[in-house]
Amino acid sequence: MLIARTREDLQAAGATGSVLVPTMGALHAGHGALMRLAREHAGPAGRVSVSIFVNPTQFNEAADFDRYPRTLEADCRVCEHAGVDVVFAPSPGVMYPAGEDVPVGTLPAVATAPGLEDAFRPGHFAGVCQVVRRLFALVRPGAAVFGEKDWQQLQVIRAMTEGEGLGVRIVPAPTIREPDGLAMSSRNTLLDGPSRARAPVISRALSEAGRTPDPGAAERAMARILADGGLTPEYAVVRDGATLGAWVPGRQGRALIAARLGGVRLIDNAPWPGPDRADAHGGSPMGPLP
Ligand code: PAF
């Protein structure tokens, strides 16, 4: 496994055309699944690259950026173990060179209209689009894997990549969960004991929404379960799975939650209706989005 720090290192390492897993490090089993999926898409002879960069431009609060876990040595061991070919761990100066404008591009509607992450984290998707475009320009991957846990981010990156014709295939990766249902996230390490014990309430709220055929009732069920569990929801909604606008019958829906727990902000989502309501509005809830 090669560790690249610069564009020149990347070229020498043969990262062009690889399947890229963009990350901010603090790698956990969920990332391991992204890397395995990347390997499947690359094939045994193809190359898998992982980028590790805590991107300052996508954080809304300086304190959140400062306390984001940074574990590069351990991350490299995880990548090595997962059979990754190239780790790209650039400095901020390589990503955002002084005096060079790194464009954000035009944000797609799904990055600004839904009133979800876009409203609660103003500027976040501008930073995500900026860093992902930059990573694509430096690594020049053939495909890139993004987790479904950050559902709105996945739709934003899909829309940006298609809209700008960036020529990178976007591969979605299912969310990996702890045995108690909590979606794996680097932020989970910030939860103290009591908060960690309460956190699975989020996936329980999503499951209950999935069993509730009316979207308004599903939203009310999620709000009640979160409040009863001591979480403070920012949103708990049912939306169109692709546009994240209002859900209309016949379209694939998605239930999405952002909630605060013990000072930590957690997000999660699930297909709506859920698997045991596959017949509720036609179509399979686990199938591809329209
Ligand atoms: O999902 C993440 O970890 C980040 O938003 C990403 C895509 C690596 C961009 O910094």
mmCIF file of N, CA and C in Angstrom, residues 235-283:
data_model
loop_
_atom_site.group_PDB
_atom_site.id
_atom_site.type_symbol
_atom_site.label_atom_id
_atom_site.label_comp_id
_atom_site.label_asym_id
_atom_site.label_seq_id
_atom_site.Cartn_x
_atom_site.Cartn_y
_atom_site.Cartn_z
ATOM 1 N N TYR A 235 -34.810 17.415 12.623
ATOM 2 C CA TYR A 235 -35.897 17.051 11.713
ATOM 3 C C TYR A 235 -36.104 15.550 11.784
ATOM 4 N N ALA A 236 -37.332 15.139 11.482
ATOM 5 C CA ALA A 236 -37.688 13.715 11.415
ATOM 6 C C ALA A 236 -38.803 13.668 10.384
ATOM 7 N N VAL A 237 -38.427 13.371 9.132
ATOM 8 C CA VAL A 237 -39.342 13.601 8.012
ATOM 9 C C VAL A 237 -39.366 12.415 7.051
ATOM 10 N N VAL A 238 -40.449 12.382 6.243
ATOM 11 C CA VAL A 238 -40.534 11.456 5.116
ATOM 12 C C VAL A 238 -40.482 12.307 3.854
ATOM 13 N N ARG A 239 -39.573 11.992 2.958
ATOM 14 C CA ARG A 239 -39.382 12.788 1.735
ATOM 15 C C ARG A 239 -39.208 11.871 0.515
ATOM 16 N N ASP A 240 -39.235 12.497 -0.651
ATOM 17 C CA ASP A 240 -38.863 11.791 -1.878
ATOM 18 C C ASP A 240 -37.386 11.373 -1.743
ATOM 19 N N GLY A 241 -37.110 10.112 -2.056
ATOM 20 C CA GLY A 241 -35.761 9.594 -1.826
ATOM 21 C C GLY A 241 -34.679 10.224 -2.679
ATOM 22 N N ALA A 242 -35.033 10.766 -3.847
ATOM 23 C CA ALA A 242 -34.004 11.320 -4.738
ATOM 24 C C ALA A 242 -33.915 12.833 -4.643
ATOM 25 N N THR A 243 -35.072 13.513 -4.697
ATOM 26 C CA THR A 243 -35.040 14.992 -4.687
ATOM 27 C C THR A 243 -35.031 15.541 -3.265
ATOM 28 N N LEU A 244 -35.491 14.723 -2.308
ATOM 29 C CA LEU A 244 -35.693 15.126 -0.911
ATOM 30 C C LEU A 244 -36.747 16.218 -0.786
ATOM 31 N N GLY A 245 -37.537 16.410 -1.864
ATOM 32 C CA GLY A 245 -38.717 17.265 -1.768
ATOM 33 C C GLY A 245 -39.867 16.447 -1.178
ATOM 34 N N ALA A 246 -41.069 17.023 -1.222
ATOM 35 C CA ALA A 246 -42.244 16.346 -0.653
ATOM 36 C C ALA A 246 -42.439 14.989 -1.323
ATOM 37 N N TRP A 247 -42.791 14.000 -0.515
ATOM 38 C CA TRP A 247 -43.048 12.672 -1.070
ATOM 39 C C TRP A 247 -44.411 12.671 -1.764
ATOM 40 N N VAL A 248 -44.490 12.047 -2.935
ATOM 41 C CA VAL A 248 -45.787 11.875 -3.598
ATOM 42 C C VAL A 248 -45.993 10.392 -3.861
ATOM 43 N N PRO A 249 -47.268 9.916 -3.768
ATOM 44 C CA PRO A 249 -47.530 8.488 -3.939
ATOM 45 C C PRO A 249 -46.936 7.967 -5.254
ATOM 46 N N GLY A 250 -46.398 6.755 -5.167
ATOM 47 C CA GLY A 250 -45.811 6.134 -6.349
ATOM 48 C C GLY A 250 -44.302 6.350 -6.413
ATOM 49 N N ARG A 251 -43.786 7.307 -5.654
ATOM 50 C CA ARG A 251 -42.339 7.553 -5.638
ATOM 51 C C ARG A 251 -41.713 6.829 -4.450
ATOM 52 N N GLN A 252 -40.434 6.499 -4.577
ATOM 53 C CA GLN A 252 -39.723 5.882 -3.465
ATOM 54 C C GLN A 252 -39.455 6.930 -2.388
ATOM 55 N N GLY A 253 -39.870 6.622 -1.169
ATOM 56 C CA GLY A 253 -39.678 7.587 -0.087
ATOM 57 C C GLY A 253 -38.463 7.254 0.770
ATOM 58 N N ARG A 254 -38.095 8.209 1.582
ATOM 59 C CA ARG A 254 -36.992 8.014 2.531
ATOM 60 C C ARG A 254 -37.370 8.707 3.825
ATOM 61 N N ALA A 255 -37.211 8.009 4.940
ATOM 62 C CA ALA A 255 -37.383 8.636 6.253
ATOM 63 C C ALA A 255 -36.007 9.116 6.702
ATOM 64 N N LEU A 256 -35.930 10.364 7.149
ATOM 65 C CA LEU A 256 -34.626 10.959 7.506
ATOM 66 C C LEU A 256 -34.719 11.645 8.862
ATOM 67 N N ILE A 257 -33.686 11.434 9.663
ATOM 68 C CA ILE A 257 -33.644 12.024 11.012
ATOM 69 C C ILE A 257 -32.291 12.703 11.235
ATOM 70 N N ALA A 258 -32.346 13.879 11.863
ATOM 71 C CA ALA A 258 -31.142 14.469 12.494
ATOM 72 C C ALA A 258 -31.556 14.799 13.912
ATOM 73 N N ALA A 259 -30.745 14.406 14.878
ATOM 74 C CA ALA A 259 -31.110 14.657 16.277
ATOM 75 C C ALA A 259 -29.859 14.902 17.089
ATOM 76 N N ARG A 260 -30.033 15.665 18.149
ATOM 77 C CA ARG A 260 -28.911 15.947 19.051
ATOM 78 C C ARG A 260 -29.056 15.110 20.307
ATOM 79 N N LEU A 261 -27.920 14.605 20.749
ATOM 80 C CA LEU A 261 -27.905 13.730 21.914
ATOM 81 C C LEU A 261 -26.611 13.990 22.669
ATOM 82 N N GLY A 262 -26.736 14.496 23.891
ATOM 83 C CA GLY A 262 -25.546 14.746 24.712
ATOM 84 C C GLY A 262 -24.510 15.597 24.002
ATOM 85 N N GLY A 263 -24.951 16.607 23.259
ATOM 86 C CA GLY A 263 -24.010 17.507 22.587
ATOM 87 C C GLY A 263 -23.490 16.979 21.260
ATOM 88 N N VAL A 264 -23.941 15.807 20.826
ATOM 89 C CA VAL A 264 -23.477 15.229 19.560
ATOM 90 C C VAL A 264 -24.651 15.211 18.590
ATOM 91 N N ARG A 265 -24.368 15.578 17.338
ATOM 92 C CA ARG A 265 -25.417 15.586 16.318
ATOM 93 C C ARG A 265 -25.320 14.281 15.525
ATOM 94 N N LEU A 266 -26.427 13.542 15.474
ATOM 95 C CA LEU A 266 -26.440 12.257 14.769
ATOM 96 C C LEU A 266 -27.457 12.321 13.630
ATOM 97 N N ILE A 267 -27.128 11.680 12.492
ATOM 98 C CA ILE A 267 -28.100 11.585 11.407
ATOM 99 C C ILE A 267 -28.248 10.124 11.004
ATOM 100 N N ASP A 268 -29.427 9.806 10.464
ATOM 101 C CA ASP A 268 -29.687 8.441 9.994
ATOM 102 C C ASP A 268 -30.875 8.509 9.046
ATOM 103 N N ASN A 269 -31.111 7.433 8.319
ATOM 104 C CA ASN A 269 -32.230 7.397 7.373
ATOM 105 C C ASN A 269 -32.525 5.957 7.006
ATOM 106 N N ALA A 270 -33.683 5.749 6.406
ATOM 107 C CA ALA A 270 -34.069 4.395 6.001
ATOM 108 C C ALA A 270 -35.078 4.498 4.866
ATOM 109 N N PRO A 271 -35.194 3.422 4.076
ATOM 110 C CA PRO A 271 -36.211 3.448 3.022
ATOM 111 C C PRO A 271 -37.595 3.602 3.644
ATOM 112 N N TRP A 272 -38.450 4.341 2.967
ATOM 113 C CA TRP A 272 -39.834 4.458 3.442
ATOM 114 C C TRP A 272 -40.765 4.209 2.267
ATOM 115 N N PRO A 273 -41.792 3.340 2.355
ATOM 116 C CA PRO A 273 -42.051 2.502 3.522
ATOM 117 C C PRO A 273 -40.940 1.480 3.738
ATOM 118 N N GLY A 274 -40.913 0.921 4.945
ATOM 119 C CA GLY A 274 -39.874 -0.047 5.293
ATOM 120 C C GLY A 274 -40.136 -1.396 4.639
ATOM 121 N N PRO A 275 -39.201 -2.341 4.832
ATOM 122 C CA PRO A 275 -39.264 -3.626 4.143
ATOM 123 C C PRO A 275 -40.572 -4.372 4.378
ATOM 124 N N ASP A 276 -41.147 -4.274 5.606
ATOM 125 C CA ASP A 276 -42.370 -5.036 5.839
ATOM 126 C C ASP A 276 -43.606 -4.281 5.365
ATOM 127 N N ARG A 277 -43.425 -3.141 4.706
ATOM 128 C CA ARG A 277 -44.556 -2.417 4.110
ATOM 129 C C ARG A 277 -44.325 -2.275 2.610
ATOM 130 N N ALA A 278 -43.627 -3.252 2.013
ATOM 131 C CA ALA A 278 -43.235 -3.136 0.607
ATOM 132 C C ALA A 278 -44.425 -2.902 -0.305
ATOM 133 N N ASP A 279 -45.625 -3.378 0.117
ATOM 134 C CA ASP A 279 -46.793 -3.271 -0.747
ATOM 135 C C ASP A 279 -47.546 -1.953 -0.533
ATOM 136 N N ALA A 280 -47.104 -1.140 0.439
ATOM 137 C CA ALA A 280 -47.922 0.000 0.877
ATOM 138 C C ALA A 280 -48.181 1.007 -0.242
ATOM 139 N N HIS A 281 -47.168 1.329 -1.014
ATOM 140 C CA HIS A 281 -47.371 2.346 -2.049
ATOM 141 C C HIS A 281 -46.851 1.858 -3.390
ATOM 142 N N GLY A 282 -46.750 0.538 -3.544
ATOM 143 C CA GLY A 282 -46.248 -0.005 -4.798
ATOM 144 C C GLY A 282 -44.730 0.064 -4.810
ATOM 145 N N GLY A 283 -44.108 -0.876 -5.491
ATOM 146 C CA GLY A 283 -42.654 -0.852 -5.623
ATOM 147 C C GLY A 283 -41.978 -1.422 -4.395
#
